[in-house]
């Protein structure tokens, strides 16, 4: 066996149709009766009770939005076979409401199907609907269009924010409320916001979120989630406080008992691993140590939720950035492997087997190990330059001053959320180009379509060569991911957020092109197909510098040669049996390249995650 290598659960066509029929059934029956309603989860004594019996929550986090829908059942069956009884999941507002008033709960975002599937498998659910979720997710799950308001104060009772939350909850809660325990469903608890104690700028905010849930029909046990320091400010009356940590500290447990005597103790997030940053190291924690902590927590009669049990992938542009204690934000990698018990591709790891072995009671048989295949290296047949790609974009926007991405008049006046923005202006001399720290986050600089250098947080000045007459200066600005944690959420506007200076002159009169890489943009390219067989694979990008890859219109995410991640996960469920289309935006040669066969190295394919990451 290769416990942390490539591959995912491969469905046969018949199984695929059965699963699809199940989802349709669940959609048509929103109140899934997985049990007889007796009494829901209670926290009235030092132990939880469920159905009037003592209940220990053994939970694991699997986020539906980080896992292809075709593999939800495989992952949940593996959770149950590991001895866990409860699933926890966040709900990402920015995916479900990509434009103000436009909601998406279909396909890969079908939350009702996910809850219904948990119910059908006999798994309880703790729902964590936010609106802020952190999760190493872009802007902590908050939609970028909120930042069009220059006075926006996120996670407060600022009217512009609360009005947006009310509208979102109007749609979200009516979908999840039928899946509560009291209505025969799997949801036994609902979290109020997330880690607010680490933010805590408005004492009226948590009561507002609590009331927003209750007034729309949430009746199950309410909980909050914070680290030890956050416990001092993150609670709200009527909600059970839970704690988050990576290392078991008896003093933290004593503090939780002190502020909440005669109540059940729970670790809402026991961090099974950690996230990775571009340019950093891949985090690996000894499986034996994590298993030991798990055992010690249970000895304290504490309920526990493994964050993460299965991390999955930050597909698209959804990975966030880390800024706490840093001079500038550090973007997070595409993989959300998290060194979890199940790998990014859903494979069993040593942690999984050690955890499963802790249980002496009979457990369900785990699903079979997943199929793996290898493919030939790529041959690049055709390419388009960046400038040719502009023919596939909407008309550029003219502006005297630079305009940040979120305030561009695109996407029905919701601004540009992700991707790249090209700012062009005319210059008549060379000299010193200064960003004045107004580039968010990284800009490739061109003069007359010729690459001359990079500006970012570290490099804020660049020499522009002299030339004759008027020339076009271009800045292709990349949004590398918005900060998802800390007190700078209101400052996460991207693109050019202020003036750019050449010598002593502030540049003016811009033509601004939006390259948001949304599906409709990708679909404008003439299709080139090549044969490819169905299986889950890893796309090896060694030798390429920086960019994004799309497979059959789905954005696999960013890659960057600085590591630690050197491959992109390609779910087999997203591949067709015969012809597949791969679109590769790369900054190696500033080309948008159409690839005819998938890059995959057998050597990379068979190394474990730790070695691949290095």
Short mmCIF file of N, CA, C and O in Angstrom, two decimals, residues 125-239:
data_model
loop_
_atom_site.label_atom_id
_atom_site.label_comp_id
_atom_site.label_asym_id
_atom_site.label_seq_id
_atom_site.Cartn_x
_atom_site.Cartn_y
_atom_site.Cartn_z
N UNK A 125 -24.27 15.61 12.56
CA UNK A 125 -23.63 16.79 11.95
C UNK A 125 -23.62 17.96 12.93
O UNK A 125 -24.63 18.25 13.57
N UNK A 126 -22.47 18.61 13.05
CA UNK A 126 -22.39 19.94 13.67
C UNK A 126 -22.15 20.93 12.54
O UNK A 126 -21.13 20.85 11.85
N UNK A 127 -23.09 21.82 12.35
CA UNK A 127 -23.02 22.78 11.24
C UNK A 127 -22.38 24.07 11.72
O UNK A 127 -22.74 24.60 12.78
N UNK A 128 -21.45 24.60 10.91
CA UNK A 128 -20.73 25.82 11.26
C UNK A 128 -20.94 26.84 10.13
O UNK A 128 -20.12 27.00 9.25
N UNK A 129 -22.10 27.55 10.18
CA UNK A 129 -22.52 28.36 9.02
C UNK A 129 -21.91 29.75 8.95
O UNK A 129 -22.19 30.49 8.02
N UNK A 130 -21.06 30.12 9.91
CA UNK A 130 -20.45 31.46 9.84
C UNK A 130 -21.37 32.54 10.37
O UNK A 130 -22.01 32.36 11.41
N UNK A 131 -21.38 33.69 9.64
CA UNK A 131 -20.99 33.92 8.24
C UNK A 131 -19.48 33.90 7.99
O UNK A 131 -19.05 33.63 6.87
N UNK A 132 -18.67 34.20 9.00
CA UNK A 132 -17.22 34.10 8.86
C UNK A 132 -16.79 32.70 9.29
O UNK A 132 -17.27 32.19 10.31
N UNK A 133 -15.90 32.06 8.51
CA UNK A 133 -15.50 30.69 8.84
C UNK A 133 -13.99 30.53 9.02
O UNK A 133 -13.54 29.46 9.45
N UNK A 134 -13.17 31.51 8.68
CA UNK A 134 -11.70 31.38 8.68
C UNK A 134 -11.30 30.30 7.69
O UNK A 134 -11.25 30.52 6.50
N UNK A 135 -10.99 29.08 8.18
CA UNK A 135 -10.81 27.89 7.33
C UNK A 135 -9.68 28.01 6.33
O UNK A 135 -9.62 27.24 5.38
N UNK A 136 -8.77 28.99 6.51
CA UNK A 136 -7.71 29.21 5.52
C UNK A 136 -8.33 29.42 4.14
O UNK A 136 -7.76 29.06 3.12
N UNK A 137 -9.49 30.03 4.11
CA UNK A 137 -10.31 30.26 2.91
C UNK A 137 -10.32 31.75 2.61
O UNK A 137 -10.29 32.58 3.52
N UNK A 138 -10.34 32.11 1.36
CA UNK A 138 -10.25 33.52 0.97
C UNK A 138 -11.22 34.40 1.76
O UNK A 138 -12.43 34.15 1.78
N UNK A 139 -10.68 35.41 2.43
CA UNK A 139 -11.43 36.36 3.26
C UNK A 139 -12.28 35.66 4.31
O UNK A 139 -13.32 36.15 4.74
N UNK A 140 -11.83 34.48 4.75
CA UNK A 140 -12.57 33.75 5.77
C UNK A 140 -13.97 33.39 5.35
O UNK A 140 -14.85 33.20 6.20
N UNK A 141 -14.19 33.24 4.02
CA UNK A 141 -15.50 32.87 3.52
C UNK A 141 -16.42 34.02 3.23
O UNK A 141 -17.52 33.82 2.71
N UNK A 142 -16.03 35.24 3.56
CA UNK A 142 -16.87 36.41 3.29
C UNK A 142 -16.74 36.81 1.82
O UNK A 142 -15.63 36.80 1.27
N UNK A 143 -17.83 37.17 1.15
CA UNK A 143 -17.75 37.52 -0.27
C UNK A 143 -17.03 38.85 -0.49
O UNK A 143 -17.22 39.81 0.27
N UNK A 144 -16.22 38.91 -1.53
CA UNK A 144 -15.41 40.11 -1.78
C UNK A 144 -16.25 41.32 -2.13
O UNK A 144 -15.80 42.46 -1.94
N UNK A 145 -17.47 41.12 -2.63
CA UNK A 145 -18.28 42.28 -3.01
C UNK A 145 -18.67 43.13 -1.79
O UNK A 145 -19.06 44.30 -1.95
N UNK A 146 -18.54 42.58 -0.61
CA UNK A 146 -18.77 43.41 0.58
C UNK A 146 -17.78 44.58 0.64
O UNK A 146 -18.10 45.65 1.18
N UNK A 147 -16.58 44.39 0.07
CA UNK A 147 -15.54 45.40 0.16
C UNK A 147 -15.73 46.53 -0.85
O UNK A 147 -14.92 47.47 -0.88
N UNK A 148 -16.76 46.47 -1.66
CA UNK A 148 -17.07 47.62 -2.54
C UNK A 148 -17.46 48.84 -1.71
O UNK A 148 -17.28 49.98 -2.13
N UNK A 149 -18.00 48.58 -0.54
CA UNK A 149 -18.33 49.66 0.40
C UNK A 149 -17.04 50.10 1.09
O UNK A 149 -16.44 49.35 1.86
N UNK A 150 -16.58 51.32 0.80
CA UNK A 150 -15.31 51.80 1.34
C UNK A 150 -15.34 51.94 2.86
O UNK A 150 -14.29 52.01 3.51
N UNK A 151 -16.55 51.97 3.45
CA UNK A 151 -16.68 52.11 4.90
C UNK A 151 -16.99 50.77 5.59
O UNK A 151 -17.29 50.75 6.79
N UNK A 152 -16.92 49.69 4.83
CA UNK A 152 -17.31 48.38 5.36
C UNK A 152 -16.53 48.01 6.62
O UNK A 152 -15.31 48.21 6.70
N UNK A 153 -17.25 47.49 7.60
CA UNK A 153 -16.66 46.96 8.82
C UNK A 153 -17.17 45.54 8.99
O UNK A 153 -18.27 45.30 9.49
N UNK A 154 -16.37 44.59 8.51
CA UNK A 154 -16.76 43.19 8.53
C UNK A 154 -16.82 42.66 9.97
O UNK A 154 -16.13 43.13 10.86
N UNK A 155 -17.70 41.69 10.17
CA UNK A 155 -17.86 41.03 11.47
C UNK A 155 -18.21 42.03 12.59
O UNK A 155 -17.73 41.92 13.71
N UNK A 156 -19.05 42.97 12.25
CA UNK A 156 -19.57 43.93 13.23
C UNK A 156 -21.05 44.14 12.92
O UNK A 156 -21.58 43.61 11.95
N UNK A 157 -21.68 44.98 13.71
CA UNK A 157 -23.08 45.34 13.46
C UNK A 157 -23.20 46.57 12.57
O UNK A 157 -24.23 47.24 12.56
N UNK A 158 -22.16 46.84 11.80
CA UNK A 158 -22.24 47.89 10.77
C UNK A 158 -23.41 47.54 9.85
O UNK A 158 -23.51 46.41 9.34
N UNK A 159 -24.35 48.47 9.60
CA UNK A 159 -25.58 48.15 8.86
C UNK A 159 -25.33 47.51 7.49
O UNK A 159 -26.09 46.62 7.07
N UNK A 160 -24.28 47.95 6.80
CA UNK A 160 -23.99 47.36 5.49
C UNK A 160 -23.64 45.89 5.57
O UNK A 160 -23.91 45.12 4.64
N UNK A 161 -23.05 45.48 6.69
CA UNK A 161 -22.70 44.07 6.87
C UNK A 161 -23.90 43.27 7.37
O UNK A 161 -24.19 42.20 6.85
N UNK A 162 -24.60 43.77 8.36
CA UNK A 162 -25.72 43.01 8.91
C UNK A 162 -26.83 42.81 7.89
O UNK A 162 -27.48 41.76 7.86
N UNK A 163 -27.04 43.80 7.03
CA UNK A 163 -28.06 43.66 5.99
C UNK A 163 -27.69 42.53 5.03
O UNK A 163 -28.55 41.74 4.61
N UNK A 164 -26.41 42.43 4.68
CA UNK A 164 -25.95 41.36 3.80
C UNK A 164 -26.07 40.00 4.48
O UNK A 164 -26.46 39.01 3.85
N UNK A 165 -25.73 39.93 5.77
CA UNK A 165 -25.85 38.68 6.52
C UNK A 165 -27.31 38.25 6.58
O UNK A 165 -27.64 37.06 6.36
N UNK A 166 -28.22 39.19 6.85
CA UNK A 166 -29.64 38.86 6.93
C UNK A 166 -30.14 38.26 5.61
O UNK A 166 -30.87 37.27 5.60
N UNK A 167 -29.74 38.86 4.50
CA UNK A 167 -30.17 38.36 3.20
C UNK A 167 -29.62 36.95 2.95
O UNK A 167 -30.34 36.06 2.47
N UNK A 168 -28.36 36.75 3.27
CA UNK A 168 -27.73 35.43 3.08
C UNK A 168 -28.38 34.38 3.97
O UNK A 168 -28.73 33.28 3.51
N UNK A 169 -28.57 34.69 5.25
CA UNK A 169 -29.18 33.73 6.17
C UNK A 169 -30.63 33.43 5.79
O UNK A 169 -31.13 32.33 6.05
N UNK A 170 -31.32 34.39 5.18
CA UNK A 170 -32.68 34.12 4.72
C UNK A 170 -32.69 32.93 3.76
O UNK A 170 -33.62 32.11 3.77
N UNK A 171 -31.67 32.83 2.93
CA UNK A 171 -31.60 31.73 1.96
C UNK A 171 -30.97 30.48 2.56
O UNK A 171 -31.46 29.37 2.34
N UNK A 172 -29.90 30.66 3.33
CA UNK A 172 -29.18 29.50 3.86
C UNK A 172 -29.99 28.73 4.89
O UNK A 172 -30.12 27.49 4.80
N UNK A 173 -30.52 29.42 5.88
CA UNK A 173 -31.14 28.72 7.02
C UNK A 173 -32.39 27.97 6.60
O UNK A 173 -32.67 26.87 7.13
N UNK A 174 -33.13 28.47 5.64
CA UNK A 174 -34.33 27.73 5.22
C UNK A 174 -33.96 26.42 4.53
O UNK A 174 -34.76 25.49 4.46
N UNK A 175 -32.73 26.32 4.03
CA UNK A 175 -32.27 25.09 3.41
C UNK A 175 -31.79 24.08 4.46
O UNK A 175 -31.98 22.87 4.29
N UNK A 176 -31.14 24.56 5.52
CA UNK A 176 -30.56 23.63 6.49
C UNK A 176 -31.48 23.31 7.65
O UNK A 176 -31.34 22.25 8.29
N UNK A 177 -32.43 24.20 7.96
CA UNK A 177 -33.31 23.98 9.12
C UNK A 177 -34.05 22.64 9.06
O UNK A 177 -34.20 21.97 10.10
N UNK A 178 -34.52 22.18 7.90
CA UNK A 178 -35.22 20.88 7.87
C UNK A 178 -34.33 19.70 8.21
O UNK A 178 -34.84 18.60 8.47
N UNK A 179 -33.02 19.89 8.25
CA UNK A 179 -32.09 18.80 8.55
C UNK A 179 -31.66 18.78 10.01
O UNK A 179 -30.73 18.07 10.38
N UNK A 180 -32.36 19.52 10.85
CA UNK A 180 -32.07 19.51 12.28
C UNK A 180 -32.62 18.24 12.94
O UNK A 180 -33.57 17.62 12.45
N UNK A 181 -32.02 17.88 14.07
CA UNK A 181 -32.46 16.70 14.80
C UNK A 181 -33.95 16.76 15.11
O UNK A 181 -34.67 15.76 14.96
N UNK A 182 -34.44 17.91 15.52
CA UNK A 182 -35.83 18.04 15.93
C UNK A 182 -36.81 17.78 14.80
O UNK A 182 -38.01 17.60 15.03
N UNK A 183 -36.28 17.73 13.57
CA UNK A 183 -37.13 17.44 12.41
C UNK A 183 -36.71 16.15 11.74
O UNK A 183 -37.01 15.90 10.57
N UNK A 184 -36.00 15.32 12.51
CA UNK A 184 -35.62 14.01 12.00
C UNK A 184 -34.32 13.98 11.24
O UNK A 184 -33.96 12.95 10.66
N UNK A 185 -33.57 15.08 11.24
CA UNK A 185 -32.34 15.17 10.47
C UNK A 185 -31.09 14.94 11.30
O UNK A 185 -31.15 14.64 12.50
N UNK A 186 -29.92 15.13 10.70
CA UNK A 186 -28.66 14.79 11.38
C UNK A 186 -28.04 15.93 12.18
O UNK A 186 -27.10 15.68 12.94
N UNK A 187 -28.48 17.17 12.01
CA UNK A 187 -27.82 18.30 12.67
C UNK A 187 -28.17 18.32 14.15
O UNK A 187 -29.33 18.50 14.53
N UNK A 188 -27.16 18.14 15.01
CA UNK A 188 -27.39 18.12 16.45
C UNK A 188 -26.90 19.39 17.13
O UNK A 188 -27.21 19.62 18.30
N UNK A 189 -26.12 20.21 16.42
CA UNK A 189 -25.63 21.46 17.00
C UNK A 189 -25.27 22.41 15.87
O UNK A 189 -24.93 21.99 14.75
N UNK A 190 -25.34 23.70 16.17
CA UNK A 190 -25.01 24.75 15.20
C UNK A 190 -24.09 25.75 15.86
O UNK A 190 -24.36 26.20 16.99
N UNK A 191 -23.01 26.08 15.19
CA UNK A 191 -22.03 27.02 15.76
C UNK A 191 -22.40 28.46 15.42
O UNK A 191 -22.80 28.77 14.31
N UNK A 192 -22.24 29.34 16.40
CA UNK A 192 -22.49 30.77 16.23
C UNK A 192 -21.18 31.44 15.82
O UNK A 192 -20.23 31.50 16.59
N UNK A 193 -21.11 31.89 14.56
CA UNK A 193 -19.91 32.53 14.01
C UNK A 193 -18.70 31.61 14.19
O UNK A 193 -18.87 30.39 14.21
N UNK A 194 -17.49 32.18 14.28
CA UNK A 194 -16.31 31.32 14.41
C UNK A 194 -15.14 32.11 14.97
O UNK A 194 -14.75 33.13 14.40
N UNK A 195 -14.62 31.65 16.09
CA UNK A 195 -13.43 32.25 16.70
C UNK A 195 -13.54 33.78 16.82
O UNK A 195 -12.58 34.50 16.55
N UNK A 196 -14.70 34.23 17.27
CA UNK A 196 -14.88 35.68 17.34
C UNK A 196 -14.03 36.31 18.45
O UNK A 196 -13.70 37.49 18.39
N UNK A 197 -13.66 35.53 19.44
CA UNK A 197 -12.86 36.08 20.52
C UNK A 197 -11.51 36.61 20.07
O UNK A 197 -10.92 37.47 20.72
N UNK A 198 -11.00 36.11 18.94
CA UNK A 198 -9.73 36.60 18.40
C UNK A 198 -9.91 37.87 17.57
O UNK A 198 -8.93 38.45 17.12
N UNK A 199 -11.14 38.29 17.38
CA UNK A 199 -11.46 39.50 16.59
C UNK A 199 -12.10 40.54 17.50
O UNK A 199 -11.55 41.61 17.72
N UNK A 200 -13.27 40.21 18.01
CA UNK A 200 -13.96 40.91 19.10
C UNK A 200 -13.85 42.42 19.04
O UNK A 200 -13.24 43.06 19.89
N UNK A 201 -14.46 43.02 18.04
CA UNK A 201 -14.47 44.48 17.93
C UNK A 201 -15.84 45.10 18.19
O UNK A 201 -15.96 46.32 18.19
N UNK A 202 -16.85 44.25 18.42
CA UNK A 202 -18.21 44.76 18.58
C UNK A 202 -18.96 43.82 19.52
O UNK A 202 -19.27 42.68 19.16
N UNK A 203 -19.27 44.28 20.73
CA UNK A 203 -19.90 43.41 21.72
C UNK A 203 -21.34 43.05 21.36
O UNK A 203 -21.93 42.13 21.93
N UNK A 204 -21.93 43.77 20.40
CA UNK A 204 -23.30 43.47 19.99
C UNK A 204 -23.37 42.46 18.85
O UNK A 204 -24.45 42.01 18.47
N UNK A 205 -22.21 42.13 18.29
CA UNK A 205 -22.20 41.31 17.08
C UNK A 205 -22.63 39.88 17.33
O UNK A 205 -23.47 39.32 16.61
N UNK A 206 -22.03 39.21 18.32
CA UNK A 206 -22.39 37.81 18.57
C UNK A 206 -23.86 37.64 18.94
O UNK A 206 -24.52 36.70 18.45
N UNK A 207 -24.44 38.49 19.78
CA UNK A 207 -25.89 38.39 20.01
C UNK A 207 -26.70 38.56 18.72
O UNK A 207 -27.73 37.90 18.55
N UNK A 208 -26.21 39.41 17.81
CA UNK A 208 -26.91 39.58 16.53
C UNK A 208 -26.89 38.28 15.73
O UNK A 208 -27.92 37.85 15.18
N UNK A 209 -25.73 37.63 15.63
CA UNK A 209 -25.64 36.39 14.87
C UNK A 209 -26.48 35.29 15.51
O UNK A 209 -27.18 34.53 14.83
N UNK A 210 -26.43 35.22 16.83
CA UNK A 210 -27.25 34.23 17.53
C UNK A 210 -28.73 34.42 17.22
O UNK A 210 -29.44 33.46 16.87
N UNK A 211 -29.20 35.64 17.30
CA UNK A 211 -30.60 35.92 17.03
C UNK A 211 -30.95 35.66 15.56
O UNK A 211 -32.05 35.22 15.23
N UNK A 212 -29.99 35.94 14.67
CA UNK A 212 -30.21 35.69 13.24
C UNK A 212 -30.45 34.20 12.99
O UNK A 212 -31.24 33.83 12.10
N UNK A 213 -29.81 33.33 13.75
CA UNK A 213 -30.02 31.89 13.62
C UNK A 213 -31.35 31.47 14.25
O UNK A 213 -32.14 30.75 13.63
N UNK A 214 -31.58 31.91 15.47
CA UNK A 214 -32.79 31.50 16.18
C UNK A 214 -34.06 31.98 15.48
O UNK A 214 -35.04 31.23 15.37
N UNK A 215 -34.05 33.21 15.02
CA UNK A 215 -35.25 33.79 14.41
C UNK A 215 -35.62 33.13 13.10
O UNK A 215 -36.75 33.28 12.63
N UNK A 216 -34.67 32.40 12.51
CA UNK A 216 -34.95 31.73 11.23
C UNK A 216 -35.19 30.23 11.40
O UNK A 216 -35.26 29.51 10.41
N UNK A 217 -35.29 29.78 12.65
CA UNK A 217 -35.73 28.40 12.87
C UNK A 217 -34.68 27.43 13.36
O UNK A 217 -34.93 26.22 13.39
N UNK A 218 -33.51 27.91 13.77
CA UNK A 218 -32.52 27.01 14.36
C UNK A 218 -32.94 26.71 15.80
O UNK A 218 -33.11 27.63 16.61
N UNK A 219 -33.08 25.42 16.11
CA UNK A 219 -33.57 25.02 17.44
C UNK A 219 -32.59 24.12 18.18
O UNK A 219 -32.81 23.83 19.36
N UNK A 220 -31.52 23.67 17.52
CA UNK A 220 -30.59 22.74 18.17
C UNK A 220 -29.62 23.49 19.07
O UNK A 220 -29.59 24.73 19.11
N UNK A 221 -28.80 22.73 19.77
CA UNK A 221 -27.82 23.30 20.69
C UNK A 221 -26.89 24.27 19.94
O UNK A 221 -26.36 23.94 18.88
N UNK A 222 -26.69 25.45 20.51
CA UNK A 222 -25.78 26.44 19.95
C UNK A 222 -24.42 26.32 20.64
O UNK A 222 -24.36 26.12 21.86
N UNK A 223 -23.35 26.47 19.87
CA UNK A 223 -22.00 26.41 20.43
C UNK A 223 -21.17 27.55 19.84
O UNK A 223 -21.52 28.12 18.81
N UNK A 224 -20.08 27.88 20.51
CA UNK A 224 -19.07 28.77 19.95
C UNK A 224 -17.74 28.04 19.96
O UNK A 224 -17.60 26.99 20.60
N UNK A 225 -16.74 28.61 19.28
CA UNK A 225 -15.45 27.95 19.12
C UNK A 225 -14.34 28.98 19.16
O UNK A 225 -14.34 29.93 18.36
N UNK A 226 -13.39 28.82 20.10
CA UNK A 226 -12.29 29.78 20.26
C UNK A 226 -11.07 29.07 20.84
O UNK A 226 -11.20 28.03 21.50
N UNK A 227 -9.89 29.68 20.64
CA UNK A 227 -8.73 29.23 21.40
C UNK A 227 -8.83 29.79 22.82
O UNK A 227 -9.78 30.52 23.15
N UNK A 228 -7.85 29.48 23.68
CA UNK A 228 -7.96 29.88 25.08
C UNK A 228 -8.11 31.39 25.23
O UNK A 228 -8.97 31.88 25.97
N UNK A 229 -7.29 32.16 24.53
CA UNK A 229 -7.37 33.62 24.64
C UNK A 229 -8.71 34.13 24.13
O UNK A 229 -9.29 35.05 24.70
N UNK A 230 -9.21 33.52 23.08
CA UNK A 230 -10.47 33.95 22.52
C UNK A 230 -11.67 33.64 23.39
O UNK A 230 -12.71 34.29 23.28
N UNK A 231 -11.53 32.65 24.28
CA UNK A 231 -12.64 32.29 25.17
C UNK A 231 -13.07 33.47 26.04
O UNK A 231 -14.22 33.55 26.47
N UNK A 232 -12.16 34.39 26.30
CA UNK A 232 -12.47 35.52 27.17
C UNK A 232 -13.47 36.48 26.54
O UNK A 232 -14.17 37.20 27.24
N UNK A 233 -13.53 36.49 25.18
CA UNK A 233 -14.36 37.48 24.51
C UNK A 233 -15.31 36.89 23.47
O UNK A 233 -16.14 37.61 22.93
N UNK A 234 -15.17 35.59 23.16
CA UNK A 234 -15.90 35.04 22.03
C UNK A 234 -17.23 34.39 22.33
O UNK A 234 -17.93 33.96 21.41
N UNK A 235 -17.60 34.29 23.58
CA UNK A 235 -18.84 33.61 23.92
C UNK A 235 -20.06 34.48 23.75
O UNK A 235 -19.99 35.69 23.55
N UNK A 236 -21.21 33.85 23.82
CA UNK A 236 -22.49 34.56 23.79
C UNK A 236 -23.46 33.79 24.68
O UNK A 236 -23.45 32.55 24.69
N UNK A 237 -24.25 34.49 25.44
CA UNK A 237 -25.17 33.85 26.38
C UNK A 237 -26.09 32.87 25.65
O UNK A 237 -26.67 33.19 24.62
N UNK A 238 -26.19 31.66 26.22
CA UNK A 238 -27.06 30.66 25.63
C UNK A 238 -26.37 29.70 24.68
O UNK A 238 -27.01 28.79 24.15
N UNK A 239 -25.07 29.89 24.48
CA UNK A 239 -24.31 28.99 23.60
C UNK A 239 -23.18 28.36 24.40
O UNK A 239 -22.47 29.04 25.16
#
